[in-house]
Amino acid sequence: MLYLVPTPIGNLEDMTFRAVNILKEVDIILAEDTRTSAPLLKHFGIDKKVFAHHQHNEHKAVSEIIKFLKEGQNIALISDAGTPAISDPGFLLVRAAIKEGLEVQCLPGATAFVPALVNSGLPNDRFCFEGFLPVKKGRQTRLKALAEEKRTMIFYESPHRILKTIEEFITIFGAERQASISRELSKLYEENVRGTLTDLKLHFENNPIKGEFVFCVGGLE
């Protein structure tokens, strides 16, 4: 069995009982960054073999992992925070396991975009998840394709690009488009900033820019 196990995006109390039990029972844990996962596993008393599985080695590692699964070993994949394969490694392994007829289970659990969307105040009956935009090649093409999108759009962004992204969104979507930015979700300094894109630009020009960002933008009305 291949398990995809969500891990907390900040607050360790968001770890589920089932997630802890699965990680204690499997034979091998695959982690996006073993240094990041070590404190989490120690906190919950999980002592298992942990191997790195990240974007730089996943293509090469998949065949070896499939081999272990075929031998009858149970394997859990975790990312640094949130649900594996959502803007994190995991898709290639899941696809390969399914192709080989192996069983795959994804546990429900933490992921950053759901609380950010729900508390944004923007329509959430229909939405599109865009994750991280391309840094260079294809970025403008992707944005222009979204200019007429009517659903709420969800993006992930890093702190050093957030102001540039807000400015790009103003150009593409208009300065008065409603939006919301959430950072440090579930942590001590969680912040949710709502308003027009101009309001968000003004806020982050005058306040510290730290943490990981989830950017929700209202669709075209």
PDB file of C-alpha atoms in Angstrom:
ATOM      1  CA  MET A   1       0.000   0.000   0.000  1.00  0.00           C
ATOM      2  CA  LEU A   2       1.137   3.521  -0.796  1.00  0.00           C
ATOM      3  CA  TYR A   3      -0.229   6.075   1.655  1.00  0.00           C
ATOM      4  CA  LEU A   4      -0.179   9.815   1.037  1.00  0.00           C
ATOM      5  CA  VAL A   5      -0.213  11.379   4.488  1.00  0.00           C
ATOM      6  CA  PRO A   6      -0.925  15.101   4.993  1.00  0.00           C
ATOM      7  CA  THR A   7       1.144  16.871   7.641  1.00  0.00           C
ATOM      8  CA  PRO A   8       0.329  20.115   9.500  1.00  0.00           C
ATOM      9  CA  ILE A   9       0.924  23.384   7.645  1.00  0.00           C
ATOM     10  CA  GLY A  10       1.925  24.981  10.933  1.00  0.00           C
ATOM     11  CA  ASN A  11       0.094  23.916  14.060  1.00  0.00           C
ATOM     12  CA  LEU A  12       1.113  20.383  15.066  1.00  0.00           C
ATOM     13  CA  GLU A  13      -2.300  19.830  16.670  1.00  0.00           C
ATOM     14  CA  ASP A  14      -3.731  19.579  13.147  1.00  0.00           C
ATOM     15  CA  MET A  15      -2.094  16.150  12.724  1.00  0.00           C
ATOM     16  CA  THR A  16      -4.796  13.472  12.699  1.00  0.00           C
ATOM     17  CA  PHE A  17      -4.777  10.332  14.862  1.00  0.00           C
ATOM     18  CA  ARG A  18      -4.995   8.214  11.723  1.00  0.00           C
ATOM     19  CA  ALA A  19      -1.999   9.954  10.158  1.00  0.00           C
ATOM     20  CA  VAL A  20       0.124   9.250  13.229  1.00  0.00           C
ATOM     21  CA  ASN A  21      -0.973   5.601  13.315  1.00  0.00           C
ATOM     22  CA  ILE A  22      -0.234   5.059   9.632  1.00  0.00           C
ATOM     23  CA  LEU A  23       3.242   6.584   9.964  1.00  0.00           C
ATOM     24  CA  LYS A  24       3.938   4.305  12.937  1.00  0.00           C
ATOM     25  CA  GLU A  25       2.777   1.215  11.049  1.00  0.00           C
ATOM     26  CA  VAL A  26       4.370   1.571   7.601  1.00  0.00           C
ATOM     27  CA  ASP A  27       7.733   0.075   6.711  1.00  0.00           C
ATOM     28  CA  ILE A  28       9.176   3.161   5.019  1.00  0.00           C
ATOM     29  CA  ILE A  29       8.461   6.896   5.106  1.00  0.00           C
ATOM     30  CA  LEU A  30       9.303   9.080   2.120  1.00  0.00           C
ATOM     31  CA  ALA A  31       9.786  12.739   3.033  1.00  0.00           C
ATOM     32  CA  GLU A  32      10.236  15.815   0.864  1.00  0.00           C
ATOM     33  CA  ASP A  33      12.984  16.991   3.241  1.00  0.00           C
ATOM     34  CA  THR A  34      14.179  14.612   5.953  1.00  0.00           C
ATOM     35  CA  ARG A  35      15.501  17.554   8.009  1.00  0.00           C
ATOM     36  CA  THR A  36      12.041  19.131   8.070  1.00  0.00           C
ATOM     37  CA  SER A  37      10.225  15.886   8.809  1.00  0.00           C
ATOM     38  CA  ALA A  38      12.562  14.790  11.638  1.00  0.00           C
ATOM     39  CA  PRO A  39      11.120  17.143  14.319  1.00  0.00           C
ATOM     40  CA  LEU A  40       7.560  16.217  13.318  1.00  0.00           C
ATOM     41  CA  LEU A  41       8.212  12.481  13.527  1.00  0.00           C
ATOM     42  CA  LYS A  42      10.075  12.867  16.821  1.00  0.00           C
ATOM     43  CA  HIS A  43       7.192  14.900  18.287  1.00  0.00           C
ATOM     44  CA  PHE A  44       4.765  12.055  17.619  1.00  0.00           C
ATOM     45  CA  GLY A  45       7.153   9.284  18.654  1.00  0.00           C
ATOM     46  CA  ILE A  46       7.519   7.865  15.130  1.00  0.00           C
ATOM     47  CA  ASP A  47      10.763   5.945  14.623  1.00  0.00           C
ATOM     48  CA  LYS A  48      10.927   4.642  11.047  1.00  0.00           C
ATOM     49  CA  LYS A  49      13.317   4.516   8.118  1.00  0.00           C
ATOM     50  CA  VAL A  50      12.968   7.847   6.303  1.00  0.00           C
ATOM     51  CA  PHE A  51      14.192   8.510   2.771  1.00  0.00           C
ATOM     52  CA  ALA A  52      14.202  11.752   0.809  1.00  0.00           C
ATOM     53  CA  HIS A  53      11.695  12.021  -2.042  1.00  0.00           C
ATOM     54  CA  HIS A  54      11.730  15.440  -3.668  1.00  0.00           C
ATOM     55  CA  GLN A  55      11.487  17.116  -7.082  1.00  0.00           C
ATOM     56  CA  HIS A  56      15.170  16.537  -7.807  1.00  0.00           C
ATOM     57  CA  ASN A  57      15.170  12.762  -7.329  1.00  0.00           C
ATOM     58  CA  GLU A  58      11.572  11.621  -7.793  1.00  0.00           C
ATOM     59  CA  HIS A  59      11.995  10.625 -11.454  1.00  0.00           C
ATOM     60  CA  LYS A  60      14.877   8.291 -10.560  1.00  0.00           C
ATOM     61  CA  ALA A  61      13.371   7.037  -7.297  1.00  0.00           C
ATOM     62  CA  VAL A  62       9.951   5.959  -8.579  1.00  0.00           C
ATOM     63  CA  SER A  63      11.018   2.583 -10.001  1.00  0.00           C
ATOM     64  CA  GLU A  64      12.818   1.635  -6.775  1.00  0.00           C
ATOM     65  CA  ILE A  65       9.793   2.592  -4.660  1.00  0.00           C
ATOM     66  CA  ILE A  66       7.474   0.573  -6.919  1.00  0.00           C
ATOM     67  CA  LYS A  67       9.813  -2.390  -6.428  1.00  0.00           C
ATOM     68  CA  PHE A  68       9.490  -2.094  -2.635  1.00  0.00           C
ATOM     69  CA  LEU A  69       5.695  -1.869  -2.897  1.00  0.00           C
ATOM     70  CA  LYS A  70       5.569  -4.980  -5.075  1.00  0.00           C
ATOM     71  CA  GLU A  71       7.626  -6.810  -2.443  1.00  0.00           C
ATOM     72  CA  GLY A  72       4.817  -6.153   0.020  1.00  0.00           C
ATOM     73  CA  GLN A  73       6.175  -3.175   1.911  1.00  0.00           C
ATOM     74  CA  ASN A  74       3.852  -0.390   3.037  1.00  0.00           C
ATOM     75  CA  ILE A  75       5.132   3.088   2.248  1.00  0.00           C
ATOM     76  CA  ALA A  76       3.949   6.537   3.353  1.00  0.00           C
ATOM     77  CA  LEU A  77       4.755   9.743   1.500  1.00  0.00           C
ATOM     78  CA  ILE A  78       4.763  13.055   3.366  1.00  0.00           C
ATOM     79  CA  SER A  79       5.665  16.559   2.217  1.00  0.00           C
ATOM     80  CA  ASP A  80       7.153  19.387   4.270  1.00  0.00           C
ATOM     81  CA  ALA A  81       3.653  20.669   5.042  1.00  0.00           C
ATOM     82  CA  GLY A  82       0.186  19.906   3.739  1.00  0.00           C
ATOM     83  CA  THR A  83      -0.983  17.177   1.383  1.00  0.00           C
ATOM     84  CA  PRO A  84       1.574  15.447  -0.864  1.00  0.00           C
ATOM     85  CA  ALA A  85       1.236  16.101  -4.618  1.00  0.00           C
ATOM     86  CA  ILE A  86      -0.477  19.476  -4.083  1.00  0.00           C
ATOM     87  CA  SER A  87       2.318  21.770  -5.341  1.00  0.00           C
ATOM     88  CA  ASP A  88       4.681  19.120  -3.919  1.00  0.00           C
ATOM     89  CA  PRO A  89       6.168  15.806  -5.140  1.00  0.00           C
ATOM     90  CA  GLY A  90       3.820  12.836  -5.337  1.00  0.00           C
ATOM     91  CA  PHE A  91       2.000  12.800  -8.671  1.00  0.00           C
ATOM     92  CA  LEU A  92       4.635  10.750 -10.518  1.00  0.00           C
ATOM     93  CA  LEU A  93       4.724   8.101  -7.790  1.00  0.00           C
ATOM     94  CA  VAL A  94       0.927   7.843  -7.534  1.00  0.00           C
ATOM     95  CA  ARG A  95       0.588   7.520 -11.304  1.00  0.00           C
ATOM     96  CA  ALA A  96       3.243   4.797 -11.442  1.00  0.00           C
ATOM     97  CA  ALA A  97       1.676   2.867  -8.552  1.00  0.00           C
ATOM     98  CA  ILE A  98      -1.766   2.945 -10.161  1.00  0.00           C
ATOM     99  CA  LYS A  99      -0.306   1.833 -13.487  1.00  0.00           C
ATOM    100  CA  GLU A 100       1.227  -1.175 -11.730  1.00  0.00           C
ATOM    101  CA  GLY A 101      -2.090  -2.082 -10.104  1.00  0.00           C
ATOM    102  CA  LEU A 102      -0.902  -1.180  -6.614  1.00  0.00           C
ATOM    103  CA  GLU A 103      -3.236   0.216  -3.986  1.00  0.00           C
ATOM    104  CA  VAL A 104      -3.010   3.920  -3.159  1.00  0.00           C
ATOM    105  CA  GLN A 105      -4.743   5.786  -0.333  1.00  0.00           C
ATOM    106  CA  CYS A 106      -4.629   9.511   0.368  1.00  0.00           C
ATOM    107  CA  LEU A 107      -5.614  10.452   3.906  1.00  0.00           C
ATOM    108  CA  PRO A 108      -7.720  13.595   4.369  1.00  0.00           C
ATOM    109  CA  GLY A 109      -5.924  16.365   6.180  1.00  0.00           C
ATOM    110  CA  ALA A 110      -4.205  19.710   6.104  1.00  0.00           C
ATOM    111  CA  THR A 111      -3.713  21.715   2.935  1.00  0.00           C
ATOM    112  CA  ALA A 112      -3.166  25.466   2.836  1.00  0.00           C
ATOM    113  CA  PHE A 113      -5.532  26.538   0.079  1.00  0.00           C
ATOM    114  CA  VAL A 114      -8.772  25.277   1.682  1.00  0.00           C
ATOM    115  CA  PRO A 115      -8.731  27.472   4.820  1.00  0.00           C
ATOM    116  CA  ALA A 116      -7.423  30.404   2.779  1.00  0.00           C
ATOM    117  CA  LEU A 117     -10.324  30.074   0.327  1.00  0.00           C
ATOM    118  CA  VAL A 118     -12.993  29.570   2.971  1.00  0.00           C
ATOM    119  CA  ASN A 119     -11.930  32.539   5.094  1.00  0.00           C
ATOM    120  CA  SER A 120     -11.324  34.826   2.097  1.00  0.00           C
ATOM    121  CA  GLY A 121     -14.970  35.830   1.859  1.00  0.00           C
ATOM    122  CA  LEU A 122     -14.810  35.218  -1.897  1.00  0.00           C
ATOM    123  CA  PRO A 123     -17.241  32.846  -3.657  1.00  0.00           C
ATOM    124  CA  ASN A 124     -16.120  29.262  -3.043  1.00  0.00           C
ATOM    125  CA  ASP A 125     -18.853  27.193  -4.675  1.00  0.00           C
ATOM    126  CA  ARG A 126     -16.621  27.035  -7.762  1.00  0.00           C
ATOM    127  CA  PHE A 127     -12.903  27.789  -7.850  1.00  0.00           C
ATOM    128  CA  CYS A 128      -9.698  26.956  -9.715  1.00  0.00           C
ATOM    129  CA  PHE A 129      -6.418  26.081  -8.050  1.00  0.00           C
ATOM    130  CA  GLU A 130      -3.387  27.417  -9.938  1.00  0.00           C
ATOM    131  CA  GLY A 131      -0.675  26.790  -7.331  1.00  0.00           C
ATOM    132  CA  PHE A 132       2.653  28.445  -8.084  1.00  0.00           C
ATOM    133  CA  LEU A 133       2.767  30.412 -11.327  1.00  0.00           C
ATOM    134  CA  PRO A 134       5.782  29.882 -13.595  1.00  0.00           C
ATOM    135  CA  VAL A 135       8.592  32.175 -12.469  1.00  0.00           C
ATOM    136  CA  LYS A 136       9.574  33.257 -15.982  1.00  0.00           C
ATOM    137  CA  LYS A 137       8.672  31.275 -19.081  1.00  0.00           C
ATOM    138  CA  GLY A 138       4.929  30.968 -19.547  1.00  0.00           C
ATOM    139  CA  ARG A 139       3.999  33.274 -16.665  1.00  0.00           C
ATOM    140  CA  GLN A 140       2.365  36.031 -18.741  1.00  0.00           C
ATOM    141  CA  THR A 141       0.654  33.494 -20.984  1.00  0.00           C
ATOM    142  CA  ARG A 142      -0.885  31.788 -17.927  1.00  0.00           C
ATOM    143  CA  LEU A 143      -2.034  35.094 -16.439  1.00  0.00           C
ATOM    144  CA  LYS A 144      -3.595  36.327 -19.664  1.00  0.00           C
ATOM    145  CA  ALA A 145      -5.466  33.036 -19.992  1.00  0.00           C
ATOM    146  CA  LEU A 146      -6.986  33.703 -16.555  1.00  0.00           C
ATOM    147  CA  ALA A 147      -8.078  37.276 -17.334  1.00  0.00           C
ATOM    148  CA  GLU A 148     -11.641  36.156 -18.147  1.00  0.00           C
ATOM    149  CA  GLU A 149     -11.864  33.472 -15.429  1.00  0.00           C
ATOM    150  CA  LYS A 150     -15.178  33.717 -13.544  1.00  0.00           C
ATOM    151  CA  ARG A 151     -14.278  31.363 -10.695  1.00  0.00           C
ATOM    152  CA  THR A 152     -12.267  32.370  -7.640  1.00  0.00           C
ATOM    153  CA  MET A 153      -8.604  31.720  -8.403  1.00  0.00           C
ATOM    154  CA  ILE A 154      -6.118  30.370  -5.855  1.00  0.00           C
ATOM    155  CA  PHE A 155      -2.348  30.851  -6.113  1.00  0.00           C
ATOM    156  CA  TYR A 156       0.650  30.047  -3.939  1.00  0.00           C
ATOM    157  CA  GLU A 157       3.428  32.629  -3.745  1.00  0.00           C
ATOM    158  CA  SER A 158       6.740  33.151  -1.972  1.00  0.00           C
ATOM    159  CA  PRO A 159       7.458  36.244   0.153  1.00  0.00           C
ATOM    160  CA  HIS A 160      10.109  37.711  -2.147  1.00  0.00           C
ATOM    161  CA  ARG A 161       7.720  37.721  -5.126  1.00  0.00           C
ATOM    162  CA  ILE A 162       4.427  38.681  -3.493  1.00  0.00           C
ATOM    163  CA  LEU A 163       4.571  42.414  -4.271  1.00  0.00           C
ATOM    164  CA  LYS A 164       5.569  41.781  -7.882  1.00  0.00           C
ATOM    165  CA  THR A 165       2.693  39.310  -8.202  1.00  0.00           C
ATOM    166  CA  ILE A 166       0.183  41.802  -6.772  1.00  0.00           C
ATOM    167  CA  GLU A 167       1.357  44.371  -9.332  1.00  0.00           C
ATOM    168  CA  GLU A 168       0.999  41.845 -12.151  1.00  0.00           C
ATOM    169  CA  PHE A 169      -2.497  40.946 -10.955  1.00  0.00           C
ATOM    170  CA  ILE A 170      -3.465  44.642 -10.933  1.00  0.00           C
ATOM    171  CA  THR A 171      -2.354  44.863 -14.575  1.00  0.00           C
ATOM    172  CA  ILE A 172      -4.188  41.698 -15.619  1.00  0.00           C
ATOM    173  CA  PHE A 173      -7.294  41.702 -13.395  1.00  0.00           C
ATOM    174  CA  GLY A 174      -7.692  45.404 -12.569  1.00  0.00           C
ATOM    175  CA  ALA A 175      -6.886  47.413  -9.457  1.00  0.00           C
ATOM    176  CA  GLU A 176     -10.382  47.043  -7.973  1.00  0.00           C
ATOM    177  CA  ARG A 177     -10.603  43.245  -8.223  1.00  0.00           C
ATOM    178  CA  GLN A 178     -11.467  41.728  -4.830  1.00  0.00           C
ATOM    179  CA  ALA A 179      -8.814  39.466  -3.357  1.00  0.00           C
ATOM    180  CA  SER A 180      -7.476  37.955  -0.152  1.00  0.00           C
ATOM    181  CA  ILE A 181      -4.000  36.981   0.977  1.00  0.00           C
ATOM    182  CA  SER A 182      -3.424  34.539   3.835  1.00  0.00           C
ATOM    183  CA  ARG A 183      -0.027  33.873   5.369  1.00  0.00           C
ATOM    184  CA  GLU A 184       1.266  31.772   8.251  1.00  0.00           C
ATOM    185  CA  LEU A 185      -1.996  29.817   8.326  1.00  0.00           C
ATOM    186  CA  SER A 186      -2.619  27.952  11.613  1.00  0.00           C
ATOM    187  CA  LYS A 187       0.495  29.551  13.157  1.00  0.00           C
ATOM    188  CA  LEU A 188       0.823  32.136  15.934  1.00  0.00           C
ATOM    189  CA  TYR A 189       1.078  35.086  13.546  1.00  0.00           C
ATOM    190  CA  GLU A 190      -1.586  34.036  11.043  1.00  0.00           C
ATOM    191  CA  GLU A 191      -2.754  36.964   8.941  1.00  0.00           C
ATOM    192  CA  ASN A 192      -5.622  37.289   6.473  1.00  0.00           C
ATOM    193  CA  VAL A 193      -5.741  40.501   4.435  1.00  0.00           C
ATOM    194  CA  ARG A 194      -8.847  41.183   2.352  1.00  0.00           C
ATOM    195  CA  GLY A 195      -9.854  43.952  -0.031  1.00  0.00           C
ATOM    196  CA  THR A 196      -9.076  45.163  -3.533  1.00  0.00           C
ATOM    197  CA  LEU A 197      -5.751  44.352  -5.128  1.00  0.00           C
ATOM    198  CA  THR A 198      -4.783  47.981  -4.485  1.00  0.00           C
ATOM    199  CA  ASP A 199      -5.596  47.534  -0.777  1.00  0.00           C
ATOM    200  CA  LEU A 200      -3.384  44.439  -0.631  1.00  0.00           C
ATOM    201  CA  LYS A 201      -0.518  46.212  -2.384  1.00  0.00           C
ATOM    202  CA  LEU A 202      -0.671  49.088   0.081  1.00  0.00           C
ATOM    203  CA  HIS A 203      -0.760  46.722   3.056  1.00  0.00           C
ATOM    204  CA  PHE A 204       2.282  44.690   2.054  1.00  0.00           C
ATOM    205  CA  GLU A 205       4.250  47.778   1.057  1.00  0.00           C
ATOM    206  CA  ASN A 206       3.933  48.914   4.659  1.00  0.00           C
ATOM    207  CA  ASN A 207       4.099  45.693   6.649  1.00  0.00           C
ATOM    208  CA  PRO A 208       6.606  42.844   7.069  1.00  0.00           C
ATOM    209  CA  ILE A 209       6.515  40.190   4.347  1.00  0.00           C
ATOM    210  CA  LYS A 210       7.207  36.830   5.949  1.00  0.00           C
ATOM    211  CA  GLY A 211       5.908  33.286   5.638  1.00  0.00           C
ATOM    212  CA  GLU A 212       4.187  31.360   2.877  1.00  0.00           C
ATOM    213  CA  PHE A 213       1.342  33.034   1.030  1.00  0.00           C
ATOM    214  CA  VAL A 214      -1.977  31.827  -0.362  1.00  0.00           C
ATOM    215  CA  PHE A 215      -3.438  34.392  -2.761  1.00  0.00           C
ATOM    216  CA  CYS A 216      -7.163  34.187  -3.598  1.00  0.00           C
ATOM    217  CA  VAL A 217      -8.490  36.423  -6.389  1.00  0.00           C
ATOM    218  CA  GLY A 218     -12.156  36.877  -7.172  1.00  0.00           C
ATOM    219  CA  GLY A 219     -13.328  35.869 -10.630  1.00  0.00           C
ATOM    220  CA  LEU A 220     -14.647  38.207 -13.288  1.00  0.00           C
ATOM    221  CA  GLU A 221     -18.194  39.215 -12.400  1.00  0.00           C
TER     222      GLU A 221
END
